[in-house]
Short mmCIF file of C-alpha atoms and ligand atoms in Angstrom, two decimals:
data_model
loop_
_atom_site.label_atom_id
_atom_site.label_comp_id
_atom_site.label_asym_id
_atom_site.label_seq_id
_atom_site.Cartn_x
_atom_site.Cartn_y
_atom_site.Cartn_z
CA UNK A 208 -96.18 -32.81 27.85
CA UNK A 209 -96.17 -36.21 26.21
CA UNK A 210 -93.78 -39.01 27.08
CA UNK A 211 -91.80 -39.76 23.93
CA UNK A 212 -89.13 -42.21 22.81
CA UNK A 213 -86.22 -41.31 20.56
CA UNK A 214 -83.54 -43.31 18.77
CA UNK A 215 -79.91 -42.23 19.25
CA UNK A 216 -77.09 -43.73 17.21
CA UNK A 217 -73.43 -43.17 17.90
CA UNK A 218 -72.09 -43.36 14.36
CA UNK A 219 -68.80 -44.96 13.36
CA UNK A 220 -66.85 -41.66 13.60
CA UNK A 221 -68.12 -41.16 17.17
CA UNK A 222 -66.92 -44.70 18.05
CA UNK A 223 -63.46 -44.46 16.47
CA UNK A 224 -62.89 -41.06 18.05
CA UNK A 225 -63.61 -42.78 21.40
CA UNK A 226 -66.45 -40.39 22.16
CA UNK A 227 -69.03 -42.82 23.54
CA UNK A 228 -68.55 -41.71 27.20
CA UNK A 229 -68.53 -38.01 26.32
CA UNK A 230 -71.67 -38.38 24.19
CA UNK A 231 -73.59 -40.34 26.86
CA UNK A 232 -72.59 -37.76 29.48
CA UNK A 233 -73.87 -34.97 27.24
CA UNK A 234 -77.13 -36.85 26.55
CA UNK A 235 -77.66 -37.35 30.27
CA UNK A 236 -78.17 -33.56 30.54
CA UNK A 237 -81.61 -34.17 28.98
CA UNK A 238 -82.58 -36.15 32.11
CA UNK A 239 -84.27 -39.03 30.30
CA UNK A 240 -84.10 -42.77 30.86
CA UNK A 241 -82.45 -45.34 28.61
CA UNK A 242 -84.91 -48.15 27.73
CA UNK A 243 -82.81 -49.94 25.06
CA UNK A 244 -79.06 -50.20 24.25
CA UNK A 245 -76.92 -52.34 21.98
CA UNK A 246 -74.09 -52.54 19.44
CA UNK A 247 -75.18 -53.11 15.86
CA UNK A 248 -73.34 -54.26 12.73
CA UNK A 249 -75.27 -52.25 10.12
CA UNK A 250 -76.35 -54.11 7.01
CA UNK A 251 -76.84 -52.26 3.73
CA UNK A 252 -80.58 -53.04 4.01
CA UNK A 253 -80.83 -51.52 7.48
CA UNK A 254 -78.85 -48.43 6.39
CA UNK A 255 -80.99 -47.91 3.31
CA UNK A 256 -84.26 -48.27 5.24
CA UNK A 257 -82.99 -45.89 7.92
CA UNK A 258 -82.08 -43.21 5.36
CA UNK A 259 -84.93 -43.99 2.92
CA UNK A 260 -86.13 -40.34 2.99
CA UNK A 261 -82.76 -39.25 1.51
CA UNK A 262 -82.50 -41.80 -1.31
CA UNK A 263 -82.68 -39.10 -4.05
CA UNK A 264 -79.92 -36.96 -2.49
CA UNK A 265 -76.49 -36.76 -4.27
CA UNK A 266 -74.79 -37.82 -1.00
CA UNK A 267 -76.97 -40.90 -0.44
CA UNK A 268 -74.42 -43.59 -1.39
CA UNK A 269 -71.72 -42.00 0.75
CA UNK A 270 -74.16 -41.64 3.61
CA UNK A 271 -74.93 -45.39 3.43
CA UNK A 272 -71.21 -46.22 3.40
CA UNK A 273 -70.65 -43.88 6.33
CA UNK A 274 -73.37 -45.35 8.59
CA UNK A 275 -72.18 -48.90 7.70
CA UNK A 276 -68.66 -47.94 8.81
CA UNK A 277 -66.93 -48.27 5.44
CA UNK A 278 -65.29 -44.83 5.75
CA UNK A 279 -63.86 -45.59 9.18
CA UNK A 280 -63.25 -49.30 8.80
CA UNK A 281 -65.20 -50.00 11.95
CA UNK A 282 -68.38 -51.94 11.25
CA UNK A 283 -70.47 -51.01 14.23
CA UNK A 284 -72.86 -48.45 15.57
CA UNK A 285 -74.08 -47.99 19.18
CA UNK A 286 -77.88 -47.76 19.37
CA UNK A 287 -79.96 -46.37 22.27
CA UNK A 288 -83.62 -45.65 22.93
CA UNK A 289 -84.19 -42.78 25.37
CA UNK A 290 -87.60 -42.11 26.90
CA UNK A 291 -89.13 -39.19 28.72
CA UNK A 292 -91.21 -36.04 28.49
CA UNK A 293 -90.47 -34.12 25.29
CA UNK A 294 -87.54 -36.49 24.66
CA UNK A 295 -87.17 -35.79 20.92
CA UNK A 296 -86.67 -32.03 21.24
CA UNK A 297 -84.56 -32.26 24.40
CA UNK A 298 -82.18 -34.70 22.67
CA UNK A 299 -82.06 -32.73 19.40
CA UNK A 300 -81.15 -29.63 21.40
CA UNK A 301 -78.15 -31.40 22.97
CA UNK A 302 -77.19 -33.02 19.63
CA UNK A 303 -77.25 -29.77 17.57
CA UNK A 304 -77.81 -28.90 13.92
CA UNK A 305 -77.36 -31.46 11.14
CA UNK A 306 -74.57 -29.39 9.60
CA UNK A 307 -71.62 -29.48 12.07
CA UNK A 308 -70.52 -25.99 10.91
CA UNK A 309 -73.92 -24.54 11.73
CA UNK A 310 -74.39 -26.48 14.93
CA UNK A 311 -73.93 -24.63 18.27
CA UNK A 312 -70.28 -25.18 19.25
CA UNK A 313 -71.29 -26.62 22.62
CA UNK A 314 -73.65 -29.15 21.05
CA UNK A 315 -72.39 -32.70 20.37
CA UNK A 316 -72.28 -32.15 16.59
CA UNK A 317 -70.81 -28.65 16.99
CA UNK A 318 -68.05 -29.95 19.26
CA UNK A 319 -67.18 -33.21 17.49
CA UNK A 320 -68.60 -33.17 13.90
CA UNK A 321 -66.84 -32.33 10.69
CA UNK A 322 -67.54 -31.99 6.96
CA UNK A 323 -65.41 -34.27 4.81
CA UNK A 324 -63.70 -32.96 1.65
CA UNK A 325 -66.29 -34.93 -0.34
CA UNK A 326 -69.03 -32.98 1.45
CA UNK A 327 -70.52 -35.61 3.74
CA UNK A 328 -71.57 -34.39 7.16
CA UNK A 329 -69.78 -36.65 9.70
CA UNK A 330 -71.94 -35.51 12.58
CA UNK A 331 -71.15 -38.21 15.11
CA UNK A 332 -74.70 -39.07 16.20
CA UNK A 333 -78.18 -39.66 14.90
CA UNK A 334 -81.28 -38.54 16.84
CA UNK A 335 -84.90 -38.96 15.71
CA UNK A 336 -86.58 -35.79 14.59
CA UNK A 337 -90.32 -36.45 15.14
CA UNK A 338 -92.51 -38.99 17.01
CA UNK A 339 -93.35 -40.62 13.62
CA UNK A 340 -89.68 -40.94 12.67
CA UNK A 341 -88.82 -42.22 16.16
CA UNK A 342 -91.40 -45.00 15.94
CA UNK A 343 -90.31 -46.04 12.47
CA UNK A 344 -86.62 -46.01 13.48
CA UNK A 345 -87.00 -47.73 16.85
CA UNK A 346 -89.00 -50.54 15.21
CA UNK A 347 -86.31 -50.86 12.57
CA UNK A 348 -83.35 -51.00 14.96
CA UNK A 349 -84.82 -52.83 17.99
CA UNK A 350 -86.93 -55.95 18.64
CA UNK A 351 -89.69 -55.63 21.25
CA UNK A 352 -87.80 -57.90 23.71
CA UNK A 353 -84.77 -55.52 23.51
CA UNK A 354 -86.76 -52.61 24.97
CA UNK A 355 -87.42 -52.72 28.70
CA UNK A 356 -90.77 -50.92 28.54
CA UNK A 357 -93.89 -51.66 26.50
CA UNK A 358 -93.64 -48.73 24.11
CA UNK A 359 -95.54 -49.93 20.98
CA UNK A 360 -98.13 -52.68 20.43
CA UNK A 361 -96.66 -56.13 19.74
CA UNK A 362 -97.97 -59.42 18.43
CA UNK A 363 -96.81 -63.04 18.77
CA UNK A 364 -95.91 -64.93 15.61
CA UNK A 365 -94.50 -68.44 15.11
CA UNK A 366 -91.09 -68.44 13.39
CA UNK A 367 -89.45 -71.84 12.85
CA UNK A 368 -91.76 -73.36 15.40
CA UNK A 369 -90.78 -70.79 18.00
CA UNK A 370 -93.18 -68.18 19.41
CA UNK A 371 -91.63 -64.78 18.79
CA UNK A 372 -92.76 -61.26 19.76
CA UNK A 373 -92.73 -58.79 16.87
CA UNK A 374 -93.99 -55.21 16.47
CA UNK A 375 -97.70 -55.32 15.58
P1 LIG B 45 -80.49 -35.34 10.88
O1 LIG B 45 -79.45 -36.41 10.97
O2 LIG B 45 -80.12 -34.06 11.56
O3 LIG B 45 -81.90 -35.81 11.21
P2 LIG B 45 -81.25 -35.63 8.04
O4 LIG B 45 -82.20 -36.68 8.49
O5 LIG B 45 -81.77 -34.56 7.16
O6 LIG B 45 -80.53 -34.91 9.30
O7 LIG B 45 -80.03 -36.28 7.27
C1 LIG B 45 -79.46 -37.48 7.72
C2 LIG B 45 -77.95 -37.45 7.56
O8 LIG B 45 -77.58 -37.22 6.22
C3 LIG B 45 -77.33 -36.32 8.36
O9 LIG B 45 -77.06 -36.67 9.71
C4 LIG B 45 -76.03 -36.08 7.61
C5 LIG B 45 -76.42 -36.38 6.19
N1 LIG B 45 -76.78 -35.13 5.44
C6 LIG B 45 -77.95 -34.50 5.49
N2 LIG B 45 -77.97 -33.41 4.72
C7 LIG B 45 -76.74 -33.36 4.12
C8 LIG B 45 -76.11 -32.48 3.21
N3 LIG B 45 -76.73 -31.38 2.69
N4 LIG B 45 -74.81 -32.73 2.88
C9 LIG B 45 -74.18 -33.78 3.37
N5 LIG B 45 -74.72 -34.70 4.25
C10 LIG B 45 -75.95 -34.49 4.61
MG1 LIG B 46 -83.20 -37.16 10.32
#
């Protein structure tokens, strides 16, 4: 089985419900290692790039507001990169179905998610769904120096006279 990386986000609803500890405990059941972790203030640009594949959906604008923290008045998201064999499926199994009502009740989304009256799935966490998505998402949310393993090729560029490592 291949060693994979996957991006996990604890969304604003997970943070205001004080679920960070519970979620990390549940994720530890997958027996993976954390290779990156930080708090992020999500810009509109980052949100729109992250959810680019959904830009034609009727719920897109609300989804962007949600991940930015507008709905919960808390402008932060916790971001993690987990690594290990079969990491993407192992994490998606613990996280549960996208729709909190369909998700297994013992999964993170089944236990803690809800559907708002306007129809947005507030499903507490994000988890990458394929190796291609994971690579795109990790490169979007993290700089190479913020990951403690060499996971993707990098290159050195000069920015404002300073040598900086970026994703190749
Ligand atoms: P996932 O987060 O399980 O990978 P996705 O990438 O299809 O699911 O969608 C991203 C987010 O968009 C999802 O976490 C919640 C929201 N969403 C998806 N489908 C939705 C729908 N039919 N109604 C409301 N929100 C939806
Ligand atoms: Mg997805």
